[in-house]
Short mmCIF file of C-alpha atoms and ligand atoms in Angstrom, two decimals:
data_model
loop_
_atom_site.label_atom_id
_atom_site.label_comp_id
_atom_site.label_asym_id
_atom_site.label_seq_id
_atom_site.Cartn_x
_atom_site.Cartn_y
_atom_site.Cartn_z
CA UNK M 250 78.70 59.42 40.24
CA UNK M 251 81.50 61.03 38.20
CA UNK M 252 85.00 60.60 39.53
CA UNK M 253 88.35 62.10 38.81
CA UNK M 254 90.89 59.97 40.58
CA UNK M 255 93.70 62.31 39.67
CA UNK M 256 96.19 59.68 38.57
CA UNK M 257 96.16 58.52 34.96
CA UNK M 258 97.07 54.96 34.07
CA UNK M 259 100.84 54.46 33.92
CA UNK M 260 100.25 51.72 31.33
CA UNK M 261 99.10 52.42 27.78
CA UNK M 262 95.38 52.01 27.38
CA UNK M 263 94.98 48.89 25.23
CA UNK M 264 92.17 49.91 22.95
CA UNK M 265 88.80 51.49 22.65
CA UNK M 266 87.40 49.52 25.60
CA UNK M 267 83.75 48.92 26.23
CA UNK M 268 81.62 51.91 27.16
CA UNK M 269 79.20 50.24 29.57
CA UNK M 270 79.98 47.20 31.61
CA UNK M 271 78.11 45.28 34.24
CA UNK M 272 80.51 43.71 36.68
CA UNK M 273 79.93 41.41 39.66
CA UNK M 274 82.19 41.57 42.72
CA UNK M 275 82.33 38.72 45.24
CA UNK M 276 83.87 38.76 48.72
CA UNK M 277 84.13 36.04 51.34
CA UNK M 278 85.92 37.77 54.18
CA UNK M 279 87.89 36.87 57.27
CA UNK M 280 84.71 36.72 59.39
CA UNK M 281 83.57 33.74 57.28
CA UNK M 282 79.99 34.90 57.73
CA UNK M 283 78.95 34.58 54.10
CA UNK M 284 79.41 35.68 50.52
CA UNK M 285 78.88 39.33 49.65
CA UNK M 286 77.89 39.83 46.02
CA UNK M 287 77.57 43.22 44.32
CA UNK M 288 76.49 44.12 40.79
CA UNK M 289 78.03 47.34 39.52
CA UNK M 290 77.21 49.22 36.37
CA UNK M 291 80.27 51.00 35.09
CA UNK M 292 80.08 53.62 32.36
CA UNK M 293 83.12 54.98 30.59
CA UNK M 294 86.20 53.30 29.26
CA UNK M 295 89.06 55.03 31.06
CA UNK M 296 89.69 55.87 34.65
CA UNK M 297 89.15 59.61 34.28
CA UNK M 298 85.57 59.57 33.05
CA UNK M 299 84.41 56.58 35.06
CA UNK M 300 80.85 56.57 36.35
CA UNK M 301 79.45 53.79 38.45
CA UNK M 302 76.31 52.74 40.24
CA UNK M 303 75.49 49.82 42.50
CA UNK M 304 72.63 48.00 40.79
CA UNK M 305 72.20 45.15 43.27
CA UNK M 306 73.75 43.73 46.42
CA UNK M 307 73.17 40.52 48.38
CA UNK M 308 74.85 38.99 51.36
CA UNK M 309 74.38 35.22 51.34
CA UNK M 310 75.16 33.81 54.80
CA UNK M 311 76.98 30.48 54.98
CA UNK M 312 74.82 27.67 56.34
CA UNK M 313 76.30 26.50 59.68
CA UNK M 314 77.81 23.32 58.20
CA UNK M 315 79.49 25.23 55.37
CA UNK M 316 80.88 27.81 57.81
CA UNK M 317 82.14 25.05 60.12
CA UNK M 318 83.87 23.37 57.17
CA UNK M 319 85.60 26.58 56.15
CA UNK M 320 86.71 27.40 59.70
CA UNK M 321 88.02 23.86 60.21
CA UNK M 322 89.93 24.02 56.92
CA UNK M 323 91.44 27.41 57.85
CA UNK M 324 92.63 26.23 61.25
CA UNK M 325 93.67 22.66 60.53
CA UNK M 326 93.00 21.87 56.87
CA UNK M 327 94.66 18.92 55.20
CA UNK M 328 95.64 18.96 51.52
CA UNK M 329 92.47 17.01 50.84
CA UNK M 330 90.04 19.23 52.79
CA UNK M 331 91.58 22.40 51.34
CA UNK M 332 91.41 21.07 47.79
CA UNK M 333 87.80 20.00 48.18
CA UNK M 334 86.92 23.33 49.72
CA UNK M 335 88.54 25.16 46.78
CA UNK M 336 86.21 23.33 44.40
CA UNK M 337 83.12 23.73 46.58
CA UNK M 338 83.72 27.44 47.14
CA UNK M 339 83.79 27.79 43.34
CA UNK M 340 80.30 26.22 43.26
CA UNK M 341 79.04 28.39 46.15
CA UNK M 342 80.39 31.57 44.57
CA UNK M 343 78.56 30.60 41.35
CA UNK M 344 75.32 30.04 43.30
CA UNK M 345 75.67 33.46 44.91
CA UNK M 346 76.36 35.13 41.55
CA UNK M 347 73.40 33.49 39.82
CA UNK M 348 71.13 34.31 42.75
CA UNK M 349 72.18 37.96 42.69
CA UNK M 350 71.62 38.21 38.94
CA UNK M 351 68.29 36.38 39.20
CA UNK M 352 67.03 38.81 41.86
CA UNK M 353 68.24 41.78 39.82
CA UNK M 354 66.65 40.44 36.62
CA UNK M 355 69.99 40.59 34.79
CA UNK M 356 71.04 37.82 32.39
CA UNK M 357 74.56 36.40 32.95
CA UNK M 358 75.26 37.22 29.31
CA UNK M 359 74.92 40.91 30.18
CA UNK M 360 77.78 40.73 32.68
CA UNK M 361 81.34 41.38 31.47
CA UNK M 362 83.23 39.80 34.31
CA UNK M 363 83.06 38.53 37.89
CA UNK M 364 85.77 39.77 40.25
CA UNK M 365 86.13 37.08 42.91
CA UNK M 366 88.31 37.73 45.94
CA UNK M 367 87.96 34.19 47.27
CA UNK M 368 88.41 32.98 50.83
CA UNK M 369 91.75 33.79 52.43
CA UNK M 370 93.26 30.64 53.91
CA UNK M 371 96.56 32.04 55.04
CA UNK M 372 98.21 35.42 54.77
CA UNK M 373 101.85 35.92 55.62
CA UNK M 374 103.13 39.44 55.00
CA UNK M 375 106.80 39.93 54.06
CA UNK M 376 108.98 40.14 57.14
CA UNK M 377 112.71 40.69 57.73
CA UNK M 378 113.57 40.43 54.05
CA UNK M 379 111.54 37.27 53.58
CA UNK M 380 108.87 37.55 50.88
CA UNK M 381 105.20 37.33 51.75
CA UNK M 382 102.72 34.64 50.75
CA UNK M 383 98.95 34.64 50.59
CA UNK M 384 96.33 32.17 49.41
CA UNK M 385 92.67 32.63 48.53
CA UNK M 386 90.47 29.64 47.68
CA UNK M 387 87.44 29.44 45.37
CA UNK M 388 88.04 27.78 42.01
CA UNK M 389 87.59 30.40 39.26
CA UNK M 390 87.16 27.79 36.51
CA UNK M 391 84.12 26.38 38.29
CA UNK M 392 82.71 29.87 38.81
CA UNK M 393 83.24 30.71 35.11
CA UNK M 394 81.77 27.40 33.96
CA UNK M 395 78.62 27.58 36.07
CA UNK M 396 77.85 31.22 35.35
CA UNK M 397 79.15 31.48 31.78
CA UNK M 398 80.92 34.69 32.79
CA UNK M 399 84.67 35.40 32.61
CA UNK M 400 86.31 35.62 36.03
CA UNK M 401 89.17 37.62 37.48
CA UNK M 402 90.50 36.16 40.74
CA UNK M 403 93.70 35.88 42.78
CA UNK M 404 93.99 39.64 43.17
CA UNK M 405 96.73 39.64 45.80
CA UNK M 406 99.51 37.56 44.21
CA UNK M 407 100.91 40.15 41.78
CA UNK M 408 101.43 42.63 44.60
CA UNK M 409 103.02 39.98 46.82
CA UNK M 410 105.30 38.89 43.96
CA UNK M 411 106.41 42.54 43.75
CA UNK M 412 107.49 42.45 47.39
CA UNK M 413 104.22 43.89 48.69
CA UNK M 414 101.87 42.86 51.48
CA UNK M 415 99.14 41.93 48.98
CA UNK M 416 96.78 43.92 51.23
CA UNK M 417 94.96 46.13 51.65
CA UNK M 418 93.65 46.36 48.09
CA UNK M 419 90.55 48.48 48.71
CA UNK M 420 92.45 51.81 48.71
CA UNK M 421 92.39 52.13 44.91
CA UNK M 422 88.62 51.62 44.68
CA UNK M 423 88.21 53.73 47.84
CA UNK M 424 89.85 56.67 46.12
CA UNK M 425 87.35 56.36 43.29
CA UNK M 426 84.33 55.77 45.46
CA UNK M 427 84.84 58.02 48.47
CA UNK M 428 87.36 60.85 48.03
CA UNK M 429 85.95 64.39 48.17
CA UNK M 430 87.53 67.77 47.37
CA UNK M 431 86.51 69.43 50.65
CA UNK M 432 88.55 67.45 53.16
CA UNK M 433 90.60 64.36 53.92
CA UNK M 434 88.73 61.37 55.23
CA UNK M 435 89.18 57.96 56.74
CA UNK M 436 87.28 55.00 55.34
CA UNK M 437 87.36 52.26 57.92
CA UNK M 438 86.42 48.63 57.41
CA UNK M 439 85.57 46.67 60.53
CA UNK M 440 85.21 43.14 59.19
CA UNK M 441 86.99 40.12 60.65
CA UNK M 442 90.11 42.27 60.50
CA UNK M 443 90.04 46.08 60.47
CA UNK M 444 91.73 48.20 57.86
CA UNK M 445 91.59 51.87 57.03
CA UNK M 446 92.19 54.10 54.04
CA UNK M 447 93.07 57.75 54.54
CA UNK M 448 92.11 59.75 51.46
CA UNK M 449 93.63 63.18 50.92
CA UNK M 450 91.21 65.79 49.55
CA UNK M 451 90.47 64.95 45.91
CA UNK M 452 92.48 66.95 43.43
CA UNK M 453 95.01 68.14 46.04
CA UNK M 454 98.45 67.02 47.08
CA UNK M 455 98.97 64.02 49.28
CA UNK M 456 99.15 60.28 48.92
CA UNK M 457 96.67 57.75 50.12
CA UNK M 458 97.67 55.99 53.34
CA UNK M 459 96.14 52.60 54.02
CA UNK M 460 96.91 49.64 56.24
CA UNK M 461 95.40 47.01 58.51
CA UNK M 462 94.84 48.39 62.00
CA UNK M 463 94.52 44.91 63.56
CA UNK M 464 91.52 42.86 64.61
CA UNK M 465 88.02 43.83 63.62
CA UNK M 466 85.25 41.56 64.88
CA UNK M 467 87.17 38.31 64.81
CA UNK M 468 87.97 38.15 68.53
CA UNK M 469 84.56 39.46 69.61
CA UNK M 470 82.88 36.87 67.36
CA UNK M 471 84.79 33.98 68.87
CA UNK M 472 84.09 35.13 72.43
CA UNK M 473 80.39 35.40 71.57
CA UNK M 474 80.45 31.87 70.15
CA UNK M 475 82.16 30.46 73.26
CA UNK M 476 79.83 32.41 75.57
CA UNK M 477 76.75 31.01 73.86
CA UNK M 478 77.96 27.44 73.55
CA UNK M 479 78.14 27.91 69.78
CA UNK M 480 74.65 29.24 69.14
CA UNK M 481 75.74 32.85 68.47
CA UNK M 482 78.30 33.85 65.86
CA UNK M 483 78.63 37.50 66.95
CA UNK M 484 77.75 39.84 69.83
CA UNK M 485 74.49 41.16 68.41
CA UNK M 486 74.51 44.98 68.52
CA UNK M 487 77.12 44.75 71.26
CA UNK M 488 74.62 43.70 73.95
CA UNK M 489 77.12 41.45 75.73
CA UNK M 490 79.86 44.08 75.70
CA UNK M 491 77.44 46.74 76.97
CA UNK M 492 76.64 44.57 79.99
CA UNK M 493 80.29 43.86 80.83
CA UNK M 494 83.25 45.66 82.38
CA UNK M 495 86.67 46.02 80.78
CA UNK M 496 89.59 44.15 82.40
CA UNK M 497 92.25 46.92 82.28
CA UNK M 498 95.22 44.58 82.69
CA UNK M 499 94.01 42.23 79.92
CA UNK M 500 93.45 45.25 77.67
CA UNK M 501 96.99 46.52 78.34
CA UNK M 502 98.47 43.11 77.52
CA UNK M 503 96.52 42.92 74.27
CA UNK M 504 97.64 46.41 73.24
CA UNK M 505 101.28 45.49 73.84
CA UNK M 506 101.26 43.34 70.71
CA UNK M 507 104.28 44.38 68.59
CA UNK M 508 102.01 44.53 65.51
CA UNK M 509 100.69 47.90 66.71
CA UNK M 510 104.18 49.48 66.71
CA UNK M 511 104.84 48.42 63.16
CA UNK M 512 104.52 51.39 60.79
CA UNK M 513 102.59 50.92 57.55
CA UNK M 514 102.70 49.18 55.15
CA UNK M 515 101.30 46.40 57.26
CA UNK M 516 98.62 43.73 57.04
CA UNK M 517 97.43 40.92 59.23
CA UNK M 518 94.93 38.08 59.46
CA UNK M 519 93.44 35.27 61.50
CA UNK M 520 96.91 33.67 61.73
CA UNK M 521 97.90 36.46 64.12
CA UNK M 522 94.63 37.76 65.59
CA UNK M 523 92.66 34.54 65.69
CA UNK M 524 90.34 32.45 67.87
CA UNK M 525 93.23 30.84 69.81
CA UNK M 526 93.88 34.19 71.50
CA UNK M 527 90.33 34.24 72.84
CA UNK M 528 90.63 30.67 74.04
CA UNK M 529 93.82 31.55 75.95
CA UNK M 530 92.12 34.60 77.51
CA UNK M 531 89.07 32.57 78.55
CA UNK M 532 91.42 30.11 80.22
CA UNK M 533 93.38 32.91 81.92
CA UNK M 534 90.12 34.38 83.28
CA UNK M 535 88.87 30.92 84.28
CA UNK M 536 85.63 31.31 82.36
CA UNK M 537 83.24 28.37 82.51
CA UNK M 538 80.22 27.55 80.41
CA UNK M 539 77.69 29.32 82.68
CA UNK M 540 79.76 32.33 83.62
CA UNK M 541 77.52 34.89 81.88
CA UNK M 542 78.90 38.06 83.45
CA UNK M 543 82.48 36.83 83.02
CA UNK M 544 81.90 36.37 79.29
CA UNK M 545 80.32 39.82 79.09
CA UNK M 546 83.46 41.28 80.70
CA UNK M 547 85.56 39.52 78.09
CA UNK M 548 83.30 40.85 75.31
CA UNK M 549 83.62 44.38 76.76
CA UNK M 550 87.41 44.01 76.92
CA UNK M 551 87.72 42.74 73.34
CA UNK M 552 85.37 45.44 72.05
CA UNK M 553 87.45 48.09 73.82
CA UNK M 554 90.63 46.51 72.43
CA UNK M 555 89.30 46.67 68.89
CA UNK M 556 88.13 50.29 69.27
CA UNK M 557 91.34 51.50 70.94
CA UNK M 558 93.64 49.75 68.45
CA UNK M 559 91.79 51.47 65.58
CA UNK M 560 91.81 54.89 67.29
CA UNK M 561 95.53 54.56 68.13
CA UNK M 562 96.26 53.80 64.48
CA UNK M 563 94.32 56.86 63.29
CA UNK M 564 96.09 59.12 65.80
CA UNK M 565 99.53 57.64 65.18
CA UNK M 566 99.98 56.95 61.49
CA UNK M 567 97.87 59.38 59.48
CA UNK M 568 99.61 62.38 57.91
CA UNK M 569 96.82 64.88 57.50
CA UNK M 570 93.39 66.23 57.97
CA UNK M 571 90.64 63.82 59.01
CA UNK M 572 87.37 65.54 58.10
CA UNK M 573 85.27 62.50 58.86
CA UNK M 574 85.51 58.76 59.53
CA UNK M 575 83.23 56.53 57.45
CA UNK M 576 82.69 53.10 58.93
CA UNK M 577 81.91 50.13 56.67
CA UNK M 578 81.93 46.39 57.28
CA UNK M 579 79.87 44.42 59.78
CA UNK M 580 81.31 46.30 62.77
CA UNK M 581 79.20 49.29 61.72
CA UNK M 582 76.19 47.28 62.99
CA UNK M 583 77.64 47.20 66.52
CA UNK M 584 76.69 50.51 68.19
CA UNK M 585 78.77 49.74 71.28
CA UNK M 586 81.89 49.32 69.17
CA UNK M 587 81.13 52.49 67.18
CA UNK M 588 80.51 54.48 70.37
CA UNK M 589 83.73 53.25 71.96
CA UNK M 590 85.62 54.07 68.76
CA UNK M 591 84.16 57.59 68.68
CA UNK M 592 85.16 58.15 72.31
CA UNK M 593 88.65 56.69 71.84
CA UNK M 594 89.24 58.94 68.82
CA UNK M 595 88.11 62.03 70.76
CA UNK M 596 90.43 61.06 73.65
CA UNK M 597 93.28 61.13 71.11
CA UNK M 598 92.35 64.56 69.76
CA UNK M 599 90.51 63.30 66.66
CA UNK M 600 87.13 64.97 66.92
CA UNK M 601 85.98 64.10 63.40
CA UNK M 602 82.45 62.76 63.13
CA UNK M 603 82.23 58.97 62.88
CA UNK M 604 79.60 58.16 60.29
CA UNK M 605 77.91 54.88 59.41
CA UNK M 606 75.15 53.93 57.03
CA UNK M 607 74.33 54.29 53.35
CA UNK M 608 73.79 58.05 53.51
CA UNK M 609 77.32 58.58 54.77
CA UNK M 610 79.00 56.26 52.28
CA UNK M 611 76.79 56.76 49.26
CA UNK M 612 76.31 53.01 49.03
CA UNK M 613 75.32 50.16 51.34
CA UNK M 614 78.34 49.88 53.71
CA UNK M 615 78.08 46.09 53.65
CA UNK M 616 78.58 46.21 49.86
CA UNK M 617 81.79 48.19 49.96
CA UNK M 618 84.29 45.31 49.66
CA UNK M 619 82.29 43.38 47.03
CA UNK M 620 81.91 46.60 45.04
CA UNK M 621 85.65 47.16 45.38
CA UNK M 622 86.41 43.75 43.84
CA UNK M 623 84.02 44.52 40.98
CA UNK M 624 86.03 47.69 40.30
CA UNK M 625 89.30 45.77 40.62
CA UNK M 626 88.06 43.25 38.01
CA UNK M 627 87.12 46.16 35.75
CA UNK M 628 90.62 47.57 36.25
CA UNK M 629 92.05 44.20 35.20
CA UNK M 630 90.02 44.27 31.97
CA UNK M 631 91.27 47.80 31.32
CA UNK M 632 94.86 46.74 32.13
CA UNK M 633 95.03 49.36 34.85
CA UNK M 634 97.39 48.79 37.76
CA UNK M 635 95.26 48.88 40.89
CA UNK M 636 97.53 48.25 43.83
CA UNK M 637 98.79 51.34 45.59
CA UNK M 638 102.47 50.64 46.27
CA UNK M 639 102.45 53.24 49.05
CA UNK M 640 99.81 51.14 50.81
CA UNK M 641 101.16 47.65 50.15
CA UNK M 642 104.90 48.29 49.95
CA UNK M 643 105.14 46.69 46.49
CA UNK M 644 108.01 47.70 44.23
CA UNK M 645 105.60 49.28 41.77
CA UNK M 646 102.12 49.44 40.32
CA UNK M 647 100.76 46.11 39.12
CA UNK M 648 97.75 44.95 37.14
CA UNK M 649 96.02 42.70 39.67
CA UNK M 650 94.34 39.35 39.17
CA UNK M 651 94.33 36.29 36.95
CA UNK M 652 91.87 35.92 34.11
CA UNK M 653 89.77 32.76 33.62
CA UNK M 654 87.61 32.76 30.49
CA UNK M 655 84.15 31.20 30.54
CA UNK M 656 83.75 28.15 28.29
CA UNK M 657 82.44 29.33 24.94
CA UNK M 658 79.69 26.75 24.69
CA UNK M 659 78.53 26.99 28.33
CA UNK M 660 78.93 24.36 31.00
CA UNK M 661 76.14 24.65 33.53
CA UNK M 662 75.80 21.52 35.70
N1 ATP Z 38 73.98 43.16 64.24
C1 ATP Z 38 75.31 43.03 64.46
N2 ATP Z 38 75.81 43.26 65.69
C2 ATP Z 38 77.12 43.14 65.96
N3 ATP Z 38 78.03 42.76 65.03
C3 ATP Z 38 77.59 42.51 63.79
C4 ATP Z 38 76.21 42.64 63.43
N4 ATP Z 38 76.09 42.32 62.12
C5 ATP Z 38 77.34 42.00 61.66
N5 ATP Z 38 78.23 42.12 62.67
C6 ATP Z 38 79.66 41.79 62.63
O1 ATP Z 38 80.15 41.92 61.33
C7 ATP Z 38 80.89 40.74 60.98
C8 ATP Z 38 80.91 40.55 59.50
O2 ATP Z 38 81.52 41.66 58.94
P1 ATP Z 38 82.01 41.68 57.44
O3 ATP Z 38 81.05 40.92 56.61
O4 ATP Z 38 82.31 43.08 57.12
O5 ATP Z 38 83.37 40.85 57.57
P2 ATP Z 38 84.26 40.21 56.45
O6 ATP Z 38 84.03 40.86 55.15
O7 ATP Z 38 84.11 38.74 56.57
O8 ATP Z 38 85.72 40.56 56.98
P3 ATP Z 38 87.02 41.22 56.29
O9 ATP Z 38 86.62 42.59 55.87
O10 ATP Z 38 88.03 41.24 57.38
O11 ATP Z 38 87.42 40.32 55.19
C9 ATP Z 38 80.21 39.64 61.76
O12 ATP Z 38 81.08 38.54 61.93
C10 ATP Z 38 79.90 40.36 63.06
O13 ATP Z 38 81.01 40.37 63.90
C1 AH0 Z 39 94.60 38.74 53.29
C2 AH0 Z 39 93.21 39.24 53.45
O1 AH0 Z 39 92.27 38.59 53.04
N1 AH0 Z 39 93.09 40.44 54.01
C3 AH0 Z 39 91.80 41.12 54.16
C4 AH0 Z 39 91.39 41.12 55.63
O2 AH0 Z 39 90.12 41.73 55.77
C5 AH0 Z 39 90.34 43.12 56.05
C6 AH0 Z 39 91.82 43.27 55.97
O3 AH0 Z 39 92.25 41.97 56.35
C7 AH0 Z 39 92.30 43.57 54.54
O4 AH0 Z 39 93.70 43.67 54.55
C8 AH0 Z 39 91.95 42.47 53.54
O5 AH0 Z 39 90.82 42.71 52.77
C9 AH0 Z 39 90.49 43.89 52.11
C10 AH0 Z 39 89.35 43.63 51.22
C11 AH0 Z 39 91.63 44.55 51.32
O6 AH0 Z 39 92.49 43.88 50.79
O7 AH0 Z 39 91.60 45.76 51.20
#
């Protein structure tokens, strides 16, 4: 797919570049459901004549004990458990990369670089003049050693060091992947958190607007886990929510969160919208282990909360025409959430079609973030700044990521 992203690199292009690259992108998101791995083929050396195609994609779910370890480390990790997890995630990311390449029949030697987002442990945006801080785990040296491929990781720190939020970072790839000349559009990710990118029509005036809307599936997931005694990790296709009734007063309280009044740039994470909130709500509603319909009401309330907070953000903060809303991320698999979002948008005067699926996006919606980190790694190799300061609040454009070379003589275990 040819793209013209409109903005040339503000930095000098360093050299002739490499005409065709294969690049792997890895994402372990705030849902902690698994590792998404995408293999992109990128043709062209500069940003203006870039062509790309998704050659392979795999989502490798975390085994329950691995997921439990990550969640425990995120909520109450010690220096030791976090350090061990950093090393182990490096091994797991390498496994996922080699598995992806094996399935695609591509030799590691044919891959230029792996762009590895890592697992966010903590994300503190800048507030009241205090700088932000963010940390993603997943040792890049281990990943480079096991795969024999150079790695770009730690994508958020340069933006944070420049006074930015360090998130969202998908807007730059989004502009390449999804903008169209005919109309403006919203690309929405409903993962653990939810974030959106508003793209002005390609080639026209207007700046990209992007920010975190608030929670995605994180609260719904935790309610589903509590409701099932730990056997479920999400509300499959929204069945629980569909069977429940919204608690209007709980919904109002949730929507009163000051985060929603904060204008962009803004970002958030599990530190703010996390499982503890659900535990407090379950206590407030007096939900016991066998209270099936009570849990369904909570699932309905949290699903409504997620949908309404996204629709409010679209209606409140976007500057221009919304021709359509493309939904990516795991939330696209929840028809109840998508239906509630469509209705909430219409209630706010946004009648744009809400579209899910590969036909709408032009690639597998579950692959969007992993593909984005492949493009961000490519941008690093090309020395292209890839944060959008208007989205993150950074003082200026920055080349994102840290480079870890693979050992020259290989180092497989
Ligand atoms: N069949 C389904 N029914 C309902 N929800 C689903 C289904 N499949 C996936 N999901 C939801 O999608 C979530 C995973 O989404 P995704 O992989 O996009 O999140 P992530 O990348 O971890 O998050 P983030 O984008 O915030 O980093 C699951 O935790 C679940 O809530
Ligand atoms: C700190 C962090 O990991 N943030 C994630 C999270 O998941 C969704 C939303 O919150 C987004 O801001 C971000 O990820 C995407 C990939 C981004 O940076 O664009």
